[in-house]
Coordinates of C-alpha atoms in Angstrom, one line a residue:
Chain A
X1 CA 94.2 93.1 115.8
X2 CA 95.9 91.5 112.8
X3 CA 99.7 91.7 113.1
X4 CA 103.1 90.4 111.7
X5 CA 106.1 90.6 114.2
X6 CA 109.8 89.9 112.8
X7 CA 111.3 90.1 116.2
X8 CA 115.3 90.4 114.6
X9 CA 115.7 93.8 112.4
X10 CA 119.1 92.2 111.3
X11 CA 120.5 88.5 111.1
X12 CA 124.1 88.0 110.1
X13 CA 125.3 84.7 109.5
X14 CA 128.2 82.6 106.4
X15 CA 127.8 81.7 103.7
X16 CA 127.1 78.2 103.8
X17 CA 125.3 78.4 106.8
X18 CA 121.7 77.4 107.5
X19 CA 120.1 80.9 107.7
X20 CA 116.1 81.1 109.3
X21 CA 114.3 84.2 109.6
X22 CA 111.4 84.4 111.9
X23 CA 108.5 85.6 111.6
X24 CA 104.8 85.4 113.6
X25 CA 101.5 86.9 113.1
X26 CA 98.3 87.0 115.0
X27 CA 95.2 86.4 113.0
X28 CA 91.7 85.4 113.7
X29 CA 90.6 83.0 111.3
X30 CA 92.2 81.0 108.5
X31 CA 96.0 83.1 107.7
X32 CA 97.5 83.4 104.1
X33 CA 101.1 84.6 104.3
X34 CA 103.8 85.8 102.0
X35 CA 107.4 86.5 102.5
X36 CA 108.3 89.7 100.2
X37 CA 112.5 90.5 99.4
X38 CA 114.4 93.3 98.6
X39 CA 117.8 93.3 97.0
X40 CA 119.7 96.1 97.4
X41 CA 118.9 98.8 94.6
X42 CA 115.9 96.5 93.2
X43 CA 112.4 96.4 94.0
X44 CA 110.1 94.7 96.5
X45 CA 109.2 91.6 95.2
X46 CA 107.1 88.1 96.3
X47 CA 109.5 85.5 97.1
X48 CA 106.8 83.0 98.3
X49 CA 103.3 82.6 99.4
X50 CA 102.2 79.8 101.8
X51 CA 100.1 78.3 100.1
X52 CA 101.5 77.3 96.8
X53 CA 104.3 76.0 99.4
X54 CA 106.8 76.7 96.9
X55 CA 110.4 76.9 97.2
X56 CA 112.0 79.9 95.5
X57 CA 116.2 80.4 95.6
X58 CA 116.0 77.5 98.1
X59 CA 113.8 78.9 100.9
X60 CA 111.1 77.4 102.2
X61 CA 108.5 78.6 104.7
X62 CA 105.7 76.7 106.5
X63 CA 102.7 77.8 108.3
X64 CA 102.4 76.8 111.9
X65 CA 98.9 77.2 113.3
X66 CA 100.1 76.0 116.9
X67 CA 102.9 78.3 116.9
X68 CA 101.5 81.4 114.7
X69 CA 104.6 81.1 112.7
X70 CA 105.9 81.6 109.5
X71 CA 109.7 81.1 109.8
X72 CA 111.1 81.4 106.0
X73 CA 114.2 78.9 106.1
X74 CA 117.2 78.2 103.8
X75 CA 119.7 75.4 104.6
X76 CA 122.7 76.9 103.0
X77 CA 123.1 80.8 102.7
X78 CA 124.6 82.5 99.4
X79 CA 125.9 85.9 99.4
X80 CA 123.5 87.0 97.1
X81 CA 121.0 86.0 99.7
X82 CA 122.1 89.4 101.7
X83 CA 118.5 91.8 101.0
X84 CA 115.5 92.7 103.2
X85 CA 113.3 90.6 103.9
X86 CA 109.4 91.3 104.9
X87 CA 107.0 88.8 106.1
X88 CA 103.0 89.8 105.1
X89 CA 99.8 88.7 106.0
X90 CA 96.6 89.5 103.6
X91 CA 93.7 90.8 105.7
X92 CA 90.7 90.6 103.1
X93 CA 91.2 89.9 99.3
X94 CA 94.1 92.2 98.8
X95 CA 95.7 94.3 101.7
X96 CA 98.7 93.0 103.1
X97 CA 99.9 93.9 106.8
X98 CA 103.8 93.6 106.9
X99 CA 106.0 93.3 109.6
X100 CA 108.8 95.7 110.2
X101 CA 111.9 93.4 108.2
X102 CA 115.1 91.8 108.7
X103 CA 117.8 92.9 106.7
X104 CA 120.0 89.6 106.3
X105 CA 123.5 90.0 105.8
X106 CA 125.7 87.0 103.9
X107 CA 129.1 87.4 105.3
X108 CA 131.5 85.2 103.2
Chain B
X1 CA 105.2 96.5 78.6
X2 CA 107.4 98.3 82.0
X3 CA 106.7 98.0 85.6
X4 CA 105.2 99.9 88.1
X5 CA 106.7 103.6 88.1
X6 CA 106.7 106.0 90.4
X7 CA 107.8 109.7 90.0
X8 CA 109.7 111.6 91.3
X9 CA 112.2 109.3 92.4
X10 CA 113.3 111.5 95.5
X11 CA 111.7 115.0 97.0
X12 CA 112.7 117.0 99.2
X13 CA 110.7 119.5 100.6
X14 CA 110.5 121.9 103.3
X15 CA 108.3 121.6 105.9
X16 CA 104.4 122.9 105.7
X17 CA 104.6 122.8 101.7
X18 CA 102.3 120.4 100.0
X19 CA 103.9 117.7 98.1
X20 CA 102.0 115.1 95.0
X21 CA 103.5 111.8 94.8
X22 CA 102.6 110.1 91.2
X23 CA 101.8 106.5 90.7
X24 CA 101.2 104.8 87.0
X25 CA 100.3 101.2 87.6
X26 CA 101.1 98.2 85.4
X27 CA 98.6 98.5 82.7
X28 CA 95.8 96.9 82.8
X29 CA 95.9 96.2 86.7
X30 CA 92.5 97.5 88.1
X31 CA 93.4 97.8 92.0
X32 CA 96.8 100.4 93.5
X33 CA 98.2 100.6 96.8
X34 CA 99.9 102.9 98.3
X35 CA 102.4 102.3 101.3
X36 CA 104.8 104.2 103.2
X37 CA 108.2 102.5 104.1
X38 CA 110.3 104.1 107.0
X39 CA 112.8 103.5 109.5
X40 CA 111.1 101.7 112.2
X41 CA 108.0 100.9 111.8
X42 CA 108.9 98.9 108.1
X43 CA 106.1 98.9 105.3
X44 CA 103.1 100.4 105.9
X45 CA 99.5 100.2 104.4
X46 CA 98.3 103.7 103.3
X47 CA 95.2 103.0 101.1
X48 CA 94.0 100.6 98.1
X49 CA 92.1 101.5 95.3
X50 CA 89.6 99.4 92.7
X51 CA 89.6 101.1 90.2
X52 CA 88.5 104.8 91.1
X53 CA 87.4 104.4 94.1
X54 CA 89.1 103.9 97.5
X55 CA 87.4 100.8 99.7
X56 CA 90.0 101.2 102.2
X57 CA 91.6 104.0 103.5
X58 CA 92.3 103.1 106.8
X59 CA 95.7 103.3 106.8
X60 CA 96.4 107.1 105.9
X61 CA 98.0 108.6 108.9
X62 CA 96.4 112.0 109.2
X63 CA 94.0 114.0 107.1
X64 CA 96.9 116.1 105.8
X65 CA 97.2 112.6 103.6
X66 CA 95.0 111.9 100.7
X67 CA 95.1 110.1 97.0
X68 CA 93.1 110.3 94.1
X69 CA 93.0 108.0 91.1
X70 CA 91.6 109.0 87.9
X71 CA 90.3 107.2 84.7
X72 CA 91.2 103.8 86.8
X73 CA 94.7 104.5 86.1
X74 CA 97.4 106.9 87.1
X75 CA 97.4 107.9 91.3
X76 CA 98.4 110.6 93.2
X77 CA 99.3 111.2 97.0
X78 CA 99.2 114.4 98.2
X79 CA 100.5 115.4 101.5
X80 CA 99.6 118.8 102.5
X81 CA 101.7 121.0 104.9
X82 CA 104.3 118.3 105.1
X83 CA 106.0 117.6 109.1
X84 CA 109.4 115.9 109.5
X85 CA 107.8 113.0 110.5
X86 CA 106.6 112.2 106.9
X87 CA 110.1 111.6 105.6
X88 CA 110.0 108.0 104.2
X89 CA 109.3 106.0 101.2
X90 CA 106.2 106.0 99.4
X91 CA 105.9 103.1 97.5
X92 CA 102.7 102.1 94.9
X93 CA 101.4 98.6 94.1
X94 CA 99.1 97.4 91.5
X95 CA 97.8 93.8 90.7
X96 CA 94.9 92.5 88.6
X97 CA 91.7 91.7 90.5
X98 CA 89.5 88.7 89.2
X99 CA 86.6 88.5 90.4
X100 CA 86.3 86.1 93.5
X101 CA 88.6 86.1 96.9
X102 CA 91.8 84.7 96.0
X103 CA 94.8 87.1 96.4
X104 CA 96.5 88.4 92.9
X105 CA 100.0 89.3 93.5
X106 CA 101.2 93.1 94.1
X107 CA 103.5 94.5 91.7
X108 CA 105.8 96.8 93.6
X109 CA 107.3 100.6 92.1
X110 CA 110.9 101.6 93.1
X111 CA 109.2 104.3 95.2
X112 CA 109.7 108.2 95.8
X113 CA 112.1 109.2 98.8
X114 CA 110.3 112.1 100.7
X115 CA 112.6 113.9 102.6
X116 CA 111.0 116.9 104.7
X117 CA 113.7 119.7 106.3

């Protein structure tokens, strides 16, 4: 079965600080995945998509096949940073499977 | 012109009543997804819709769940005689679909807050 696991519902970490949210999926056959956020009071939104291998606010995510992983990544945390974050995988042309979130929290 | 909207905003209900949860997509966008957000179990996929019709509604939980969409535009979820266990967010997407397989981004709603006594 298709699946996205975020193994950590909350992260904590300074500002400043490298910050990495993790995220693997299990998929049989060639994955496209997206990393969705959600600022407090805003809507869900796409922050990134593997393949246009982007970097949007200064995360970055890459797809490892090896390690079913798609860890989004940003070297130096701002407090505006602090939201939820949801890591998708399509299944088909247009459903998305999520996994269950991290909230990350910016302290200062 | 706006965003996705979604109406009512929150709904609280008592439970065993029906409750409708509206959708209106971004105009123009042909395909609408619902999906249920609660504590837990994070972002769920209810069912999408092209246009009128439903290819995929695999992901509503019971039959007590169903949606309609008429005239390609405006949806509706209707949960009939409501448990606790339905308290969440219900959010709506919409996106273009081209023809073809590549993936056209989902425009999210701010969502309805359902909460069941």
């Amino acid at each position: 079965a298709q699946r996205v696991t975020q193994p950590e519902k909350l992260l904590s970490v300074f500002k400043g600080a490298p910050v990495e949210l993790k995220c693997n999926y299990s998929y049989s056959g060639s994955p496209e995945l997206f990393w969705y956020v959600q600022y407090s009071r805003q809507r869900l939104q796409l922050l990134l998509r593997h393949i246009s291998r982007e970097s949007i606010k200064g995360f970055t995510a890459d797809l490892n096949k090896g390690e079913t992983s798609f860890h989004l990544k940003k070297p130096f945390a701002q407090e505006e940073d602090s939201a939820m974050y949801y890591c998708a995988l399509l299944q088909g042309a247009q459903k998305l499977v999520f996994g269950q979130g991290t909230r990350l929290t910016i302290n200062p | 012109g706006a965003g996705v909207s979604q109406s009512p905003s929150n709904k609280v209900t008592e439970k065993g009543k029906d409750v409708e949860l509206r959708c209106d997509p971004i105009s123009g966008h042909t395909a609408l997804y619902w999906y249920r957000q609660s504590l837990g179990q994070g972002l769920e996929f209810l069912i999408y819709f092209q246009g009128n019709s439903a290819p995929d509604k695999s992901g509503l939980p019971s039959d007590r769940f169903s949606a309609e969409r008429t005239g390609g535009s405006v949806s509706t979820l209707t949960i009939q005689r409501t448990q606790q266990e339905d308290s969440a967010v219900y959010l709506c997407a919409s996106s273009l679909v081209t023809s073809g397989p590549s993936y056209n981004e989902q425009f999210f709603g701010p969502g309805t807050r359902l909460t069941v006594l």
